[in-house]
Amino acid sequence: MSTPPLVRSTPRDGGGHTASAVADVGERLRVLIVAGVATGALVIGAGSRLVMLLLRLTSPDEVVGVQSDDDFKIGQVTLSGTYNLLLLGAGVGILGAAAYRLVAPWLIGPRWFRRFTTAAASGAVVGSMLIHADGVDFTLLKPTWLAIGVFIALPALFGALIGVAVDSVASPDSWTARGRVRWVLPVVLLACFPPTLFLVPFAILLLLASYGIRQALPQVAPVGVTFAVRAIWLTIAVVGLAALISDIDAIV
């Protein structure tokens, strides 16, 4: 009777696992910085400046010099004020890119529908945070419907474009992933908007946690888990929409 061959257990390659985790987190962080900072600064930062200029042109002259709810003087365009808006947009961009990457695996339908639902949810949730009945932004700025509309359209536009930016930057064929550009571009973007550096440690912690969860869970999530996660995202969007409708009703 032949004895069965010995089955040798191979020790886990701790070094390889660590290197894989570092590479995964580093690549995902690169995508968040490049896609998030660029899209946020352009859409939220520059877009906010254009929106403020538009509302200044359509509002009465009495609003010029009034301090807005966001601590900007209406009608006053300064280099420092514009840069502060770009800084705000860059920070929001990183957060938005991270939120998109969390939501993306659970979105349903073709690509155009996923872009549409992301835009609609962003407009509803973020719009409900920006629009409120008290303060001066939605009482002095005229016409009221335009002030409300642009502050919903801006986050909706960001929601529509952040997916395009993230998917493009994450693609292996992206020019942002070639040669030295791969690490130079994120460094340049962070250097242009230094406050975003404070978000990087938190992003790394979240990405490490995400890596651990993805390694521990099966590749295909059970139907119950998929349904529960989608229900949570839908609930957030519905609550945001309800709050937005309530705020608009209070204003008009």
XYZ file of N, CA and C in Angstrom:
756
model
N 0.852 -1.182 0.000
C 0.000 0.000 0.000
C 0.894 1.240 0.000
N 0.730 2.043 -0.998
C 1.593 3.209 -1.110
C 1.081 4.318 -0.212
N 2.016 4.991 0.364
C 1.643 6.103 1.247
C 1.400 7.346 0.419
N 0.411 8.101 0.798
C 0.127 9.314 0.026
C 1.284 10.291 0.127
N 1.530 11.034 -0.934
C 2.629 11.985 -0.906
C 2.368 13.096 0.113
N 3.438 13.596 0.639
C 3.304 14.669 1.619
C 2.811 15.940 0.930
N 1.868 16.604 1.562
C 1.370 17.873 1.056
C 2.048 18.976 1.837
N 2.901 19.686 1.156
C 3.641 20.746 1.833
C 2.869 22.056 1.781
N 2.707 22.639 2.920
C 2.019 23.932 2.968
C 3.031 25.023 2.659
N 2.653 25.882 1.737
C 3.528 26.992 1.368
C 3.180 28.201 2.224
N 4.152 28.739 2.908
C 3.857 29.890 3.755
C 3.403 31.068 2.930
N 2.549 31.849 3.517
C 2.042 33.034 2.828
C 3.183 34.019 2.592
N 3.208 34.515 1.394
C 4.247 35.477 1.027
C 3.856 36.852 1.563
N 4.279 37.152 2.780
C 3.913 38.417 3.394
C 4.420 39.606 2.626
N 5.666 39.474 2.122
C 6.221 40.578 1.356
C 5.453 40.832 0.084
N 5.056 39.759 -0.608
C 4.290 39.920 -1.844
C 2.924 40.504 -1.594
N 2.301 40.088 -0.492
C 0.979 40.621 -0.143
C 1.066 42.111 0.163
N 2.105 42.491 0.900
C 2.286 43.907 1.238
C 2.538 44.738 -0.010
N 3.388 44.205 -0.905
C 3.686 44.924 -2.146
C 2.434 45.084 -2.996
N 1.595 44.035 -3.024
C 0.353 44.108 -3.789
C -0.584 45.162 -3.211
N -0.658 45.221 -1.875
C -1.520 46.207 -1.223
C -1.027 47.623 -1.499
N 0.286 47.823 -1.417
C 0.858 49.154 -1.659
C 0.603 49.582 -3.099
N 0.797 48.656 -4.047
C 0.579 48.978 -5.457
C -0.882 49.314 -5.725
N -1.795 48.545 -5.125
C -3.229 48.767 -5.327
C -3.646 50.116 -4.745
N -3.233 50.393 -3.513
C -3.596 51.655 -2.865
C -2.961 52.834 -3.591
N -1.705 52.682 -4.006
C -1.022 53.758 -4.717
C -1.705 54.108 -6.024
N -2.120 53.091 -6.776
C -2.791 53.340 -8.054
C -4.150 53.989 -7.843
N -4.902 53.515 -6.872
C -6.218 54.087 -6.606
C -6.104 55.524 -6.078
N -5.074 55.790 -5.289
C -4.849 57.144 -4.795
C -4.495 58.065 -5.960
N -3.683 57.572 -6.890
C -3.338 58.365 -8.077
C -4.596 58.745 -8.842
N -5.504 57.805 -9.015
C -6.741 58.072 -9.747
C -7.583 59.109 -9.023
N -7.688 58.981 -7.699
C -8.480 59.943 -6.926
C -7.921 61.348 -7.065
N -6.592 61.470 -6.991
C -5.976 62.795 -7.045
C -6.114 63.404 -8.434
N -5.724 62.649 -9.462
C -5.717 63.200 -10.818
C -7.138 63.507 -11.293
N -8.033 62.520 -11.180
C -9.399 62.728 -11.654
C -10.160 63.688 -10.750
N -10.003 63.536 -9.434
C -10.766 64.344 -8.488
C -10.357 65.803 -8.461
N -9.053 66.065 -8.338
C -8.579 67.452 -8.252
C -8.872 68.196 -9.553
N -8.565 67.572 -10.686
C -8.767 68.244 -11.967
C -10.244 68.544 -12.216
N -11.101 67.540 -12.030
C -12.530 67.734 -12.277
C -13.145 68.692 -11.268
N -12.774 68.559 -10.006
C -13.328 69.436 -8.981
C -12.927 70.884 -9.173
N -11.644 71.126 -9.481
C -11.179 72.500 -9.662
C -11.859 73.157 -10.864
N -12.030 72.396 -11.950
C -12.627 72.962 -13.159
C -14.139 73.135 -13.022
N -14.819 72.079 -12.590
C -16.290 72.111 -12.559
C -16.800 72.887 -11.344
N -16.345 72.509 -10.154
C -16.836 73.152 -8.939
C -16.166 74.512 -8.726
N -14.842 74.567 -8.863
C -14.131 75.816 -8.615
C -14.404 76.877 -9.660
N -13.980 76.610 -10.900
C -14.198 77.580 -11.982
C -15.683 77.741 -12.270
N -16.436 76.642 -12.173
C -17.878 76.718 -12.408
C -18.578 77.621 -11.418
N -18.166 77.567 -10.145
C -18.762 78.435 -9.132
C -18.498 79.900 -9.437
N -17.280 80.196 -9.909
C -16.961 81.579 -10.257
C -17.852 82.069 -11.401
N -18.057 81.233 -12.409
C -18.910 81.617 -13.541
C -20.365 81.773 -13.111
N -20.819 80.887 -12.228
C -22.195 80.963 -11.721
C -22.403 82.258 -10.939
N -21.425 82.610 -10.109
C -21.535 83.852 -9.332
C -21.566 85.072 -10.247
N -20.764 85.036 -11.309
C -20.765 86.143 -12.257
C -22.117 86.251 -12.962
N -22.674 85.125 -13.349
C -23.979 85.115 -14.012
C -25.053 85.689 -13.102
N -25.074 85.256 -11.849
C -26.088 85.729 -10.914
C -25.891 87.201 -10.571
N -24.648 87.648 -10.577
C -24.415 89.078 -10.363
C -25.021 89.896 -11.505
N -24.889 89.414 -12.728
C -25.406 90.141 -13.883
C -26.926 90.150 -13.927
N -27.556 89.115 -13.363
C -29.015 89.032 -13.420
C -29.686 89.585 -12.162
N -28.892 89.940 -11.142
C -29.454 90.420 -9.877
C -29.407 91.944 -9.809
N -30.195 92.550 -8.918
C -30.176 94.016 -8.762
C -28.807 94.504 -8.303
N -28.510 95.764 -8.574
C -27.222 96.348 -8.198
C -27.020 96.378 -6.687
N -28.123 96.332 -5.924
C -28.023 96.417 -4.471
C -27.257 95.244 -3.853
N -27.126 94.135 -4.588
C -26.468 92.966 -4.007
C -24.951 93.083 -4.052
N -24.433 94.016 -4.838
C -22.978 94.162 -4.975
C -22.365 94.541 -3.621
N -21.355 93.786 -3.216
C -20.674 94.047 -1.951
C -21.266 93.332 -0.765
N -22.453 92.704 -0.934
C -23.078 91.969 0.169
C -22.319 90.659 0.393
N -22.110 90.313 1.662
C -21.416 89.074 1.992
C -22.354 87.890 1.763
N -21.920 86.949 0.933
C -22.753 85.785 0.639
C -22.702 84.801 1.795
N -23.534 83.762 1.711
C -23.566 82.745 2.755
C -22.258 81.958 2.821
N -21.491 81.966 1.733
C -20.208 81.263 1.694
C -19.037 82.199 1.976
N -19.349 83.391 2.510
C -18.335 84.361 2.926
C -17.581 84.992 1.751
N -18.239 85.075 0.594
C -17.688 85.797 -0.545
C -18.496 87.071 -0.754
N -17.834 88.152 -1.174
C -18.551 89.376 -1.474
C -19.127 89.303 -2.886
N -20.438 89.447 -2.967
C -21.125 89.339 -4.254
C -20.673 90.469 -5.176
N -20.335 90.108 -6.404
C -19.924 91.091 -7.401
C -18.467 91.460 -7.362
N -17.733 90.925 -6.395
C -16.309 91.250 -6.268
C -15.471 90.057 -6.721
N -14.728 90.231 -7.794
C -13.888 89.168 -8.339
C -12.436 89.487 -8.016
N -11.816 88.646 -7.203
C -10.417 88.826 -6.844
C -9.651 87.540 -7.139
N -8.347 87.680 -7.287
C -7.505 86.514 -7.558
C -7.535 85.545 -6.386
N -7.463 86.093 -5.163
C -7.479 85.224 -3.981
C -8.832 84.524 -3.829
N -9.911 85.255 -4.114
C -11.234 84.640 -4.023
C -11.420 83.535 -5.037
N -10.931 83.759 -6.261
C -11.023 82.737 -7.299
C -10.192 81.515 -6.928
N -8.985 81.748 -6.401
C -8.133 80.623 -6.004
C -8.774 79.838 -4.859
N -9.430 80.536 -3.934
C -10.114 79.833 -2.844
C -11.225 78.935 -3.377
N -11.913 79.403 -4.406
C -12.936 78.573 -5.026
C -12.325 77.342 -5.685
N -11.171 77.535 -6.337
C -10.477 76.401 -6.955
C -10.008 75.406 -5.897
N -9.524 75.932 -4.760
C -9.126 75.058 -3.649
C -10.301 74.240 -3.142
N -11.435 74.918 -2.972
C -12.643 74.231 -2.524
C -13.036 73.153 -3.516
N -13.000 73.496 -4.802
C -13.358 72.525 -5.823
C -12.425 71.333 -5.848
N -11.114 71.566 -5.657
C -10.146 70.468 -5.663
C -10.409 69.497 -4.520
N -10.692 70.039 -3.328
C -10.984 69.179 -2.189
C -12.269 68.388 -2.378
N -13.300 69.081 -2.846
C -14.572 68.399 -3.119
C -14.384 67.349 -4.206
N -13.499 67.641 -5.160
C -13.261 66.701 -6.250
C -12.704 65.374 -5.769
N -11.745 65.422 -4.837
C -11.186 64.180 -4.299
C -12.270 63.383 -3.564
N -13.067 64.085 -2.762
C -14.151 63.411 -2.037
C -15.168 62.823 -3.007
N -15.487 63.588 -4.064
C -16.438 63.099 -5.057
C -15.927 61.901 -5.824
N -14.623 61.916 -6.160
C -14.032 60.775 -6.862
C -14.057 59.525 -5.985
N -13.777 59.708 -4.690
C -13.828 58.575 -3.761
C -15.244 58.035 -3.639
N -16.225 58.949 -3.547
C -17.625 58.525 -3.455
C -18.042 57.770 -4.715
N -17.597 58.251 -5.877
C -17.951 57.567 -7.124
C -17.374 56.155 -7.159
N -16.136 55.992 -6.719
C -15.517 54.665 -6.751
C -16.216 53.702 -5.792
N -16.780 54.244 -4.697
C -17.547 53.399 -3.783
C -18.869 52.965 -4.405
N -19.496 53.895 -5.121
C -20.823 53.629 -5.680
C -20.754 52.837 -6.989
N -19.709 53.060 -7.771
C -19.628 52.534 -9.139
C -19.933 51.033 -9.273
N -19.393 50.157 -8.398
C -19.670 48.725 -8.573
C -21.135 48.345 -8.409
N -21.931 49.231 -7.808
C -23.318 48.907 -7.503
C -24.302 49.590 -8.448
N -23.800 50.391 -9.375
C -24.682 51.057 -10.330
C -25.228 50.053 -11.335
N -26.411 50.319 -11.844
C -27.049 49.386 -12.774
C -27.280 50.071 -14.122
N -27.497 49.236 -15.137
C -27.842 49.753 -16.452
C -26.628 50.034 -17.320
N -26.866 50.486 -18.549
C -25.765 50.837 -19.457
C -25.007 52.059 -18.954
N -23.876 52.348 -19.600
C -23.010 53.427 -19.129
C -23.727 54.770 -19.078
N -24.505 55.085 -20.118
C -25.178 56.384 -20.140
C -26.150 56.503 -18.980
N -26.806 55.398 -18.603
C -27.767 55.436 -17.504
C -27.046 55.591 -16.168
N -25.884 54.960 -16.023
C -25.101 55.106 -14.792
C -24.628 56.545 -14.637
N -24.221 57.163 -15.748
C -23.809 58.572 -15.696
C -24.992 59.459 -15.288
N -26.159 59.157 -15.858
C -27.354 59.954 -15.571
C -27.765 59.828 -14.107
N -27.794 58.601 -13.576
C -28.217 58.406 -12.190
C -27.209 59.026 -11.217
N -25.930 58.956 -11.549
C -24.921 59.590 -10.698
C -25.101 61.104 -10.688
N -25.359 61.681 -11.859
C -25.577 63.123 -11.955
C -26.824 63.535 -11.182
N -27.915 62.780 -11.351
C -29.161 63.115 -10.669
C -29.009 63.030 -9.152
N -28.336 61.978 -8.683
C -28.138 61.825 -7.238
C -27.256 62.936 -6.690
N -26.205 63.305 -7.436
C -25.320 64.382 -6.985
C -26.073 65.706 -6.925
N -26.875 65.976 -7.944
C -27.645 67.213 -7.951
C -28.619 67.278 -6.790
N -29.253 66.149 -6.471
C -30.240 66.136 -5.395
C -29.581 66.237 -4.022
N -28.566 65.417 -3.776
C -27.948 65.366 -2.444
C -27.153 66.636 -2.158
N -26.251 67.006 -3.073
C -25.423 68.192 -2.845
C -26.270 69.461 -2.954
N -27.227 69.455 -3.888
C -28.114 70.606 -4.018
C -28.878 70.879 -2.741
N -29.305 69.824 -2.055
C -30.029 70.003 -0.790
C -29.133 70.595 0.289
N -27.805 70.388 0.177
C -26.871 70.967 1.142
C -26.603 72.440 0.847
N -26.678 72.825 -0.429
C -26.350 74.188 -0.817
C -27.542 75.133 -0.726
N -28.721 74.615 -1.007
C -29.914 75.463 -1.099
C -30.633 75.503 0.252
N -30.901 76.698 0.740
C -31.591 76.859 2.019
C -32.345 78.180 2.002
N -33.386 78.236 2.804
C -34.277 79.398 2.782
C -33.712 80.595 3.524
N -32.854 80.367 4.521
C -32.300 81.503 5.265
C -31.018 81.982 4.577
N -30.535 83.136 4.964
C -29.346 83.692 4.334
C -29.713 84.613 3.185
N -28.690 84.953 2.378
C -28.907 85.935 1.313
C -28.843 85.341 -0.085
N -28.210 84.191 -0.233
C -27.985 83.643 -1.574
C -29.278 83.438 -2.351
N -30.325 83.003 -1.662
C -31.562 82.685 -2.375
C -32.697 83.650 -2.025
N -32.337 84.770 -1.423
C -33.323 85.814 -1.174
C -32.984 87.097 -1.927
N -31.681 87.401 -2.049
C -31.273 88.612 -2.754
C -30.927 88.356 -4.222
N -30.345 87.199 -4.512
C -29.949 86.898 -5.891
C -31.184 86.605 -6.736
N -31.254 87.226 -7.890
C -32.430 87.118 -8.759
C -32.017 86.736 -10.178
N -32.910 86.088 -10.924
C -34.179 85.514 -10.475
C -33.949 84.287 -9.587
N -34.875 84.041 -8.697
C -34.728 82.956 -7.725
C -34.604 81.603 -8.398
N -35.401 81.394 -9.452
C -35.357 80.097 -10.120
C -33.986 79.824 -10.734
N -33.319 80.888 -11.194
C -31.989 80.716 -11.773
C -30.973 80.386 -10.683
N -31.057 81.088 -9.551
C -30.142 80.814 -8.437
C -30.285 79.373 -7.961
N -31.524 78.912 -7.853
C -31.758 77.524 -7.437
C -31.247 76.561 -8.504
N -31.570 76.855 -9.750
C -31.220 75.955 -10.845
C -29.728 75.745 -11.006
N -28.945 76.832 -10.929
C -27.499 76.690 -11.152
C -26.825 75.949 -10.005
N -27.359 76.076 -8.777
C -26.744 75.384 -7.654
C -27.168 73.913 -7.588
N -28.118 73.528 -8.408
C -28.425 72.106 -8.598
C -27.648 71.579 -9.799
N -27.569 72.393 -10.847
C -26.909 71.968 -12.083
C -25.415 71.753 -11.884
N -24.775 72.578 -11.047
C -23.329 72.486 -10.871
C -22.909 71.136 -10.267
N -23.479 70.705 -9.134
C -23.108 69.381 -8.620
C -23.575 68.251 -9.530
N -24.684 68.456 -10.249
C -25.135 67.430 -11.190
C -24.130 67.261 -12.324
N -23.600 68.383 -12.820
C -22.578 68.318 -13.868
C -21.325 67.616 -13.356
N -20.940 67.926 -12.122
C -19.788 67.251 -11.529
C -20.053 65.750 -11.435
N -21.257 65.376 -10.997
C -21.602 63.965 -10.879
C -21.548 63.247 -12.215
N -21.932 63.947 -13.282
C -21.901 63.333 -14.611
C -20.473 63.173 -15.119
N -19.590 64.132 -14.796
C -18.239 64.126 -15.355
C -17.227 63.361 -14.511
N -17.470 63.229 -13.208
C -16.476 62.575 -12.365
C -16.321 61.106 -12.738
N -17.400 60.460 -13.149
C -17.296 59.073 -13.584
C -16.461 58.944 -14.848
N -16.675 59.869 -15.770
C -15.893 59.876 -17.010
C -14.416 60.069 -16.692
N -14.122 61.017 -15.795
C -12.726 61.308 -15.438
C -12.071 60.135 -14.726
N -12.760 59.556 -13.756
C -12.195 58.433 -12.999
C -11.938 57.249 -13.910
N -12.916 56.889 -14.726
C -12.749 55.747 -15.624
C -11.633 55.990 -16.639
N -11.516 57.222 -17.099
C -10.476 57.550 -18.077
C -9.086 57.472 -17.443
N -8.917 58.060 -16.266
C -7.615 58.057 -15.595
C -7.233 56.645 -15.162
N -8.223 55.838 -14.761
C -7.955 54.475 -14.300
C -7.637 53.513 -15.440
N -7.934 53.909 -16.669
C -7.669 53.036 -17.817
C -6.167 52.830 -18.004
N -5.727 51.598 -18.274
C -4.297 51.340 -18.499
C -3.737 52.123 -19.686
N -4.599 52.499 -20.623
C -4.154 53.231 -21.810
C -4.137 54.742 -21.610
N -4.502 55.207 -20.417
C -4.563 56.647 -20.166
C -3.176 57.279 -20.256
N -3.116 58.460 -20.831
C -1.832 59.168 -20.916
C -1.329 59.563 -19.537
N -2.253 59.628 -18.567
C -1.845 60.001 -17.211
C -1.087 58.877 -16.509
N -1.098 57.675 -17.085
C -0.435 56.523 -16.458
C 0.860 56.154 -17.165
N 1.355 57.017 -18.046
C 2.547 56.701 -18.828
C 3.800 57.327 -18.226
N 4.824 56.528 -18.078
C 6.135 57.023 -17.683
C 6.124 57.876 -16.436
N 6.890 58.962 -16.499
C 7.015 59.842 -15.344
C 5.726 60.595 -15.040
N 4.899 60.755 -16.065
C 3.630 61.472 -15.860
C 2.815 60.800 -14.768
N 2.971 59.499 -14.623
C 2.192 58.721 -13.666
C 2.325 59.261 -12.242
N 3.532 59.679 -11.871
C 3.711 60.203 -10.510
C 3.927 61.717 -10.481
N 4.385 62.290 -11.589
C 4.606 63.737 -11.616
C 3.277 64.493 -11.570
N 2.292 64.036 -12.335
C 1.019 64.742 -12.408
C 0.313 64.833 -11.055
N 0.184 63.742 -10.286
C -0.438 63.880 -8.955
C 0.321 64.837 -8.043
N 1.661 64.790 -8.097
C 2.464 65.681 -7.252
C 2.220 67.139 -7.633
N 2.160 67.420 -8.939
C 1.928 68.792 -9.404
C 0.554 69.282 -8.964
N -0.451 68.436 -9.101
C -1.809 68.830 -8.717
C -1.908 69.100 -7.221
N -1.268 68.269 -6.412
C -1.277 68.492 -4.967
C -0.505 69.765 -4.610
N 0.577 70.029 -5.349
C 1.364 71.237 -5.092
C 0.580 72.495 -5.459
N -0.249 72.403 -6.496
C -1.065 73.558 -6.899
C -2.168 73.847 -5.892
N -2.623 72.806 -5.205
C -3.712 72.962 -4.230
C -3.292 72.302 -2.909
N -2.372 72.941 -2.173
C -1.775 72.329 -0.965
C -2.771 71.818 0.072
N -3.908 72.498 0.326
C -4.823 71.972 1.350
C -5.329 70.562 1.070
N -5.298 70.153 -0.197
C -5.760 68.794 -0.509
C -4.845 67.736 0.092
N -3.618 68.132 0.466
C -2.694 67.177 1.095
C -3.270 66.616 2.391
N -4.096 67.410 3.091
C -4.675 66.943 4.346
C -5.675 65.807 4.120
N -6.188 65.697 2.896
C -7.132 64.626 2.589
C -6.429 63.313 2.251
N -5.158 63.397 1.869
C -4.436 62.206 1.407
C -4.325 61.129 2.489
N -3.927 61.448 3.749
C -3.851 60.380 4.760
C -5.184 59.672 4.982
N -6.279 60.429 4.994
C -7.593 59.808 5.172
C -7.942 58.929 3.970
N -7.575 59.399 2.773
C -7.824 58.605 1.571
C -7.038 57.298 1.614
N -5.789 57.359 2.077
C -4.967 56.148 2.160
C -5.576 55.148 3.139
N -6.042 55.635 4.296
C -6.664 54.741 5.280
C -7.907 54.071 4.707
N -8.735 54.864 4.001
C -9.941 54.298 3.405
C -9.596 53.284 2.317
N -8.573 53.576 1.539
C -8.172 52.668 0.463
C -7.585 51.374 1.021
N -6.840 51.470 2.122
C -6.318 50.263 2.772
C -7.460 49.406 3.305
N -8.453 50.057 3.928
C -9.614 49.315 4.421
C -10.363 48.673 3.272
N -10.507 49.431 2.170
C -11.188 48.891 0.994
C -10.443 47.691 0.422
N -9.119 47.771 0.398
C -8.317 46.657 -0.112
C -8.528 45.406 0.744
N -8.502 45.594 2.064
C -8.704 44.458 2.955
C -10.070 43.823 2.791
N -11.094 44.665 2.618
C -12.458 44.150 2.438
C -12.568 43.382 1.133
N -11.970 43.936 0.067
C -12.037 43.265 -1.239
C -11.289 41.934 -1.236
N -10.228 41.839 -0.438
C -9.491 40.581 -0.344
C -10.255 39.539 0.471
N -11.011 40.012 1.471
C -11.714 39.087 2.354
C -13.032 38.589 1.773
N -13.688 39.435 0.970
C -14.992 39.070 0.435
C -14.848 38.348 -0.900
N -15.847 37.528 -1.265
C -15.806 36.865 -2.568
C -15.922 37.864 -3.707
N -15.483 37.420 -4.889
C -15.497 38.303 -6.049
C -16.917 38.747 -6.394
N -17.879 37.823 -6.294
C -19.271 38.133 -6.613
C -20.059 38.229 -5.315
N -20.616 39.394 -5.046
C -21.363 39.594 -3.805
C -22.694 38.847 -3.861
N -23.143 38.282 -2.731
C -24.453 37.623 -2.690
C -25.563 38.590 -3.080
N -26.663 38.031 -3.567
C -27.782 38.854 -4.023
C -28.298 39.756 -2.902
N -28.370 39.220 -1.686
C -28.870 40.005 -0.563
C -27.995 41.208 -0.262
N -26.677 41.018 -0.335
C -25.749 42.120 -0.080
C -25.874 43.179 -1.172
N -25.936 42.727 -2.416
C -26.076 43.655 -3.541
C -27.343 44.493 -3.402
N -28.437 43.834 -3.059
C -29.715 44.545 -2.892
C -29.633 45.542 -1.745
N -29.010 45.144 -0.632
C -28.933 46.019 0.546
C -28.099 47.264 0.248
N -26.953 47.075 -0.415
C -26.087 48.227 -0.710
C -26.784 49.180 -1.672
N -27.418 48.637 -2.708
C -28.133 49.494 -3.657
C -29.286 50.217 -2.977
N -29.929 49.549 -2.038
C -31.027 50.185 -1.304
C -30.518 51.350 -0.465
N -29.322 51.205 0.112
C -28.743 52.290 0.920
C -28.446 53.500 0.049
N -27.794 53.275 -1.111
C -27.482 54.388 -2.011
C -28.757 55.068 -2.502
N -29.776 54.264 -2.813
C -31.040 54.827 -3.282
C -31.704 55.646 -2.191
N -31.641 55.164 -0.962
C -32.242 55.889 0.160
C -31.575 57.246 0.357
N -30.249 57.280 0.246
C -29.520 58.548 0.383
C -29.972 59.541 -0.677
N -30.116 59.058 -1.924
C -30.541 59.940 -3.013
C -31.970 60.431 -2.801
N -32.858 59.536 -2.356
C -34.255 59.909 -2.137
C -34.380 60.917 -0.988
N -33.639 60.688 0.092
C -33.658 61.622 1.220
C -33.149 62.989 0.778
N -32.072 63.001 -0.024
C -31.543 64.261 -0.540
C -32.549 64.978 -1.412
N -33.248 64.223 -2.263
C -34.264 64.827 -3.129
C -35.411 65.405 -2.317
N -35.857 64.676 -1.286
C -36.942 65.172 -0.434
C -36.528 66.464 0.282
N -35.284 66.496 0.778
C -34.793 67.700 1.453
C -34.689 68.868 0.476
N -34.271 68.566 -0.748
C -34.154 69.613 -1.764
C -35.515 70.197 -2.106
N -36.504 69.344 -2.287
C -37.847 69.811 -2.598
C -38.401 70.666 -1.458
N -38.127 70.244 -0.219
C -38.591 70.999 0.942
C -37.929 72.383 1.001
N -36.638 72.445 0.701
C -35.923 73.724 0.723
C -36.442 74.668 -0.359
N -36.660 74.100 -1.556
C -37.176 74.930 -2.663
C -38.551 75.467 -2.329
N -39.385 74.622 -1.738
C -40.735 75.035 -1.363
C -40.690 76.166 -0.328
N -39.732 76.087 0.603
C -39.606 77.123 1.636
C -39.152 78.456 1.018
N -38.345 78.376 -0.056
C -37.833 79.600 -0.685
C -38.887 80.280 -1.535
N -39.592 79.502 -2.356
C -40.541 80.087 -3.308
C -41.921 80.250 -2.703
